[in-house]
Amino acid sequence: MQMPQDGEDFASQPWYHGPLSRQKAEALLQRDGDFLVRTSGSRGGQPVISCRWRGSALHFEVLRVALRPRPGRPTALFQLEDERFPSLPALIRSYVTGQRPLTQATGAVASRPVMRQGPIPRSFSENTLLESPSRMELLRARKWSDSQPAGLEHVGRSREGHSEPGASTVPTFALSSMGSDPVLLKTLAPLGSTGDSLRASDGQLHAKAPTKPPRTPSLVLPDASGQSSMYCELVLRVSTAQGTPPGHRCPELEAPWWETQEEEEEEEEKRCFVRPQAEVSFCRPDKPSGLLGPQNRPLEPKVLRALRGLFLEHHPGSTALHLLLADCQATGLLGVTKAKRDAMGVASGLELLTLPHGHRLRSELLERHEVLVLAGALAVLGCTGPLEERTAALRGLVELALALRPGAAGDLPGLAAVMGALLMPQVSRLERTWRQLRRSHTEAALAFEQELKPLMRALDEGAGPCDPGEVALPHVAPVVRLLEGEELPGREPLDKSCEQLLCTLQGARQIAQDAPKFRKAAAQRLQGFKPNPELQEALTTDFMRRLLWGSRGEGAPRANRLEKFQHVLSVLSQRLEPDC
């Protein structure tokens, strides 16, 4: 089977199933080594490799790196971990023919493609089409046509009439055939409009150029009164007048809560200060968890396995944006309603945490930082398998820290939490694991030692980057600890360092002053972002607190909870490498 060279031309591949949910993909994977490629609706159309390995279904998001168009080179590159490929078929061919693990952390090997049965599913309901014979005929008329005059005779025929029995099964060796080999299988391109299927070579079919398209929309939404359908169907319509007929209006998509634009600066100029009546919390209200039951025990193995697969499915850059969104909500930087602004007397949580009535917010941010650090350390210390598994988890945290640093996602609270996990004594004492990281992933180890550690030291000392252009969410842990009367880790007591005290207070003053700029920078980074609901829930403070201590233990005093979990991590670390 020939592999196309164009990075976007993978829809004709038999292992590509188009838009497919995770549950349906897992149902198609029967044996270890079975794999398919699908489009993830929750990830904005990103390709995802679904593979069954050791009895579990794993999902790996393929990162697409867009390139500036230039002659002789691809428009995008595709990668899973380190190596990049000019096309998705080239990536699949390399991993399948070489029997290479998709990721070092899982060791999953994709060997048998699950072939697509029939055409790629469309984005609207087939049940709605079947109810209308005229619409079914319209769909059949648009089924397929090619760019040759002889192909016009097929317009209006059903594709099923041209399929042969057994055409959907292809031997595995077809993936490894070279480009000069004869084509063993031809799969039809995905369904599209008739206009999309015409090519530039069809110029001889027309005596003159086509007329200009009308200014009015050519796609309208039918009246679905009396019908309850999940999908809205797009029906082709040729406009006969300059205007939209009454009763046909295209609904406007509601923007996510973090993209809503409000005239906050104008309101701030006109409003007067109102003394706060009560302290404000930015924790999400209690909602049923999609990952945890109403009652759960600490560190349930089933939930930990699900979370591990969830994080492996997402690239570090995607996880960094999920964490940035969660941190912006917990800090009160984005999505602050007018009622909350009136209640706290300021427009942003970055201003509130510097005020006396911001005690509750400061306590929540301290606890969020601590649970993130513990969860990150657990990701490494919970790997009880071979040494390579722990090394891969360590490398994943380093890559996440790189994706969170200034100039990237710019989430400094998230960066501080990940670095806190990597620098914990229980993790830093694992000499064999760190030695293996330097041996197998030298680039990540060097980035940790030469870039991340000095950066974190500078941020703690108030000398790191804090420009809103580079940073979306500033490093607030030092000022929060200071205002709550806690000593900063690794420093002298505050009463012995007046210079340190003044530097921290000046940094807090600047953060509050630049709050509108940080809000704009965060909104720009999250523009168009479509988070995964499960991963977004997994990064909330409430979820992690319940995961670590259970539904009964989360209500215990904070100091007791932290002390007990530190002991648990010490025991895990000692079991992994007792000779260190």
XYZ file of C-alpha atoms in Angstrom, residues 13 43 63 96 159 202 268 293 406 428 548:
11
model
C -5.875 5.173 4.633
C -9.269 17.728 21.048
C 1.054 16.310 17.842
C 4.337 -0.527 12.688
C -21.024 3.663 -3.193
C -11.979 19.776 -14.593
C -13.632 49.830 36.604
C -17.904 7.855 42.538
C 7.538 31.463 30.248
C 15.391 13.417 44.068
C -5.208 11.436 47.420
